[in-house]
């Protein structure tokens, strides 16, 4: 009887340990976070249409940090039409 209980306990312990292995994020660690843009690239500041295209392609989110702008001002011409926001 004692052998049956010992064997059952060993089998149960083995199944519990086998169930804990594997998985893509094993060990309780968090999944890797996606790369988040923190600054507007210089190429987006080259012209007003480039900046509007870049900003329009960003996902709308209230949980990300604000973007920092480069030291240069956005280039503008007198002939460009205003861009609708």
CSV table of C-alpha atoms in Angstrom, one decimal:
chain,number,residue,atom,x,y,z
A,1,UNK,CA,0.0,0.0,0.0
A,2,UNK,CA,2.8,2.3,0.9
A,3,UNK,CA,4.5,1.7,-2.5
A,4,UNK,CA,1.2,2.6,-4.3
A,5,UNK,CA,1.0,5.9,-2.4
A,6,UNK,CA,4.7,6.7,-3.1
A,7,UNK,CA,4.3,5.9,-6.7
A,8,UNK,CA,1.1,8.0,-7.0
A,9,UNK,CA,2.8,10.9,-5.3
A,10,UNK,CA,5.9,10.6,-7.6
A,11,UNK,CA,3.6,10.5,-10.7
A,12,UNK,CA,1.6,13.5,-9.5
A,13,UNK,CA,4.8,15.5,-8.8
A,14,UNK,CA,6.1,14.6,-12.3
A,15,UNK,CA,2.9,15.7,-14.0
A,16,UNK,CA,2.9,19.0,-12.1
A,17,UNK,CA,6.5,19.7,-13.1
A,18,UNK,CA,5.9,18.7,-16.7
A,19,UNK,CA,2.9,21.1,-16.9
A,20,UNK,CA,5.1,24.0,-15.8
A,21,UNK,CA,7.6,23.7,-18.6
A,22,UNK,CA,7.6,25.3,-22.1
A,23,UNK,CA,5.6,28.2,-23.2
A,24,UNK,CA,6.9,31.3,-25.1
A,25,UNK,CA,7.2,33.5,-22.0
A,26,UNK,CA,8.0,30.9,-19.3
A,27,UNK,CA,9.2,32.0,-15.9
A,28,UNK,CA,6.5,34.6,-15.4
A,29,UNK,CA,8.3,37.2,-17.4
A,30,UNK,CA,6.3,39.8,-19.4
A,31,UNK,CA,6.3,39.7,-23.2
A,32,UNK,CA,8.7,42.0,-25.0
A,33,UNK,CA,7.2,45.4,-25.7
A,34,UNK,CA,7.1,46.7,-29.3
A,35,UNK,CA,9.4,49.5,-30.3
A,36,UNK,CA,7.8,52.9,-29.6
A,37,UNK,CA,8.9,56.1,-31.4
A,38,UNK,CA,10.0,58.8,-28.9
A,39,UNK,CA,11.1,61.5,-31.4
A,40,UNK,CA,10.0,62.7,-34.8
A,41,UNK,CA,12.7,61.8,-37.3
A,42,UNK,CA,14.5,64.5,-39.2
A,43,UNK,CA,13.1,63.3,-42.5
A,44,UNK,CA,9.6,64.1,-41.3
A,45,UNK,CA,10.6,67.7,-40.6
A,46,UNK,CA,12.0,68.2,-44.1
A,47,UNK,CA,8.6,69.6,-45.3
A,48,UNK,CA,5.1,70.2,-44.1
A,49,UNK,CA,3.6,67.4,-46.2
A,50,UNK,CA,6.2,65.0,-44.9
A,51,UNK,CA,5.4,65.9,-41.3
A,52,UNK,CA,1.6,65.6,-41.9
A,53,UNK,CA,2.1,62.2,-43.5
A,54,UNK,CA,4.3,61.0,-40.6
A,55,UNK,CA,1.9,62.2,-37.9
A,56,UNK,CA,-1.1,60.9,-39.8
A,57,UNK,CA,0.5,57.4,-39.9
A,58,UNK,CA,1.0,57.3,-36.1
A,59,UNK,CA,-1.6,55.2,-34.2
A,60,UNK,CA,-3.9,57.2,-31.9
A,61,UNK,CA,-3.2,56.5,-28.3
A,62,UNK,CA,-3.5,58.3,-25.0
A,63,UNK,CA,-1.1,56.0,-23.2
A,64,UNK,CA,2.2,56.7,-25.0
A,65,UNK,CA,4.7,59.5,-24.2
A,66,UNK,CA,4.6,62.7,-26.3
A,67,UNK,CA,7.1,62.9,-29.2
A,68,UNK,CA,10.0,65.2,-29.1
A,69,UNK,CA,10.7,67.4,-32.1
A,70,UNK,CA,14.1,68.1,-33.6
A,71,UNK,CA,15.8,71.4,-32.9
A,72,UNK,CA,15.0,72.6,-36.5
A,73,UNK,CA,11.6,74.1,-37.5
A,74,UNK,CA,9.5,72.4,-40.0
A,75,UNK,CA,10.2,73.7,-43.5
A,76,UNK,CA,7.3,75.6,-45.1
A,77,UNK,CA,6.8,77.2,-48.5
A,78,UNK,CA,4.6,80.0,-49.5
A,79,UNK,CA,3.1,77.9,-52.4
A,80,UNK,CA,1.9,74.9,-50.4
A,81,UNK,CA,-1.8,74.6,-49.8
A,82,UNK,CA,-2.9,74.2,-46.2
A,83,UNK,CA,-3.4,70.5,-45.2
A,84,UNK,CA,-6.6,69.5,-43.6
A,85,UNK,CA,-6.2,68.0,-40.2
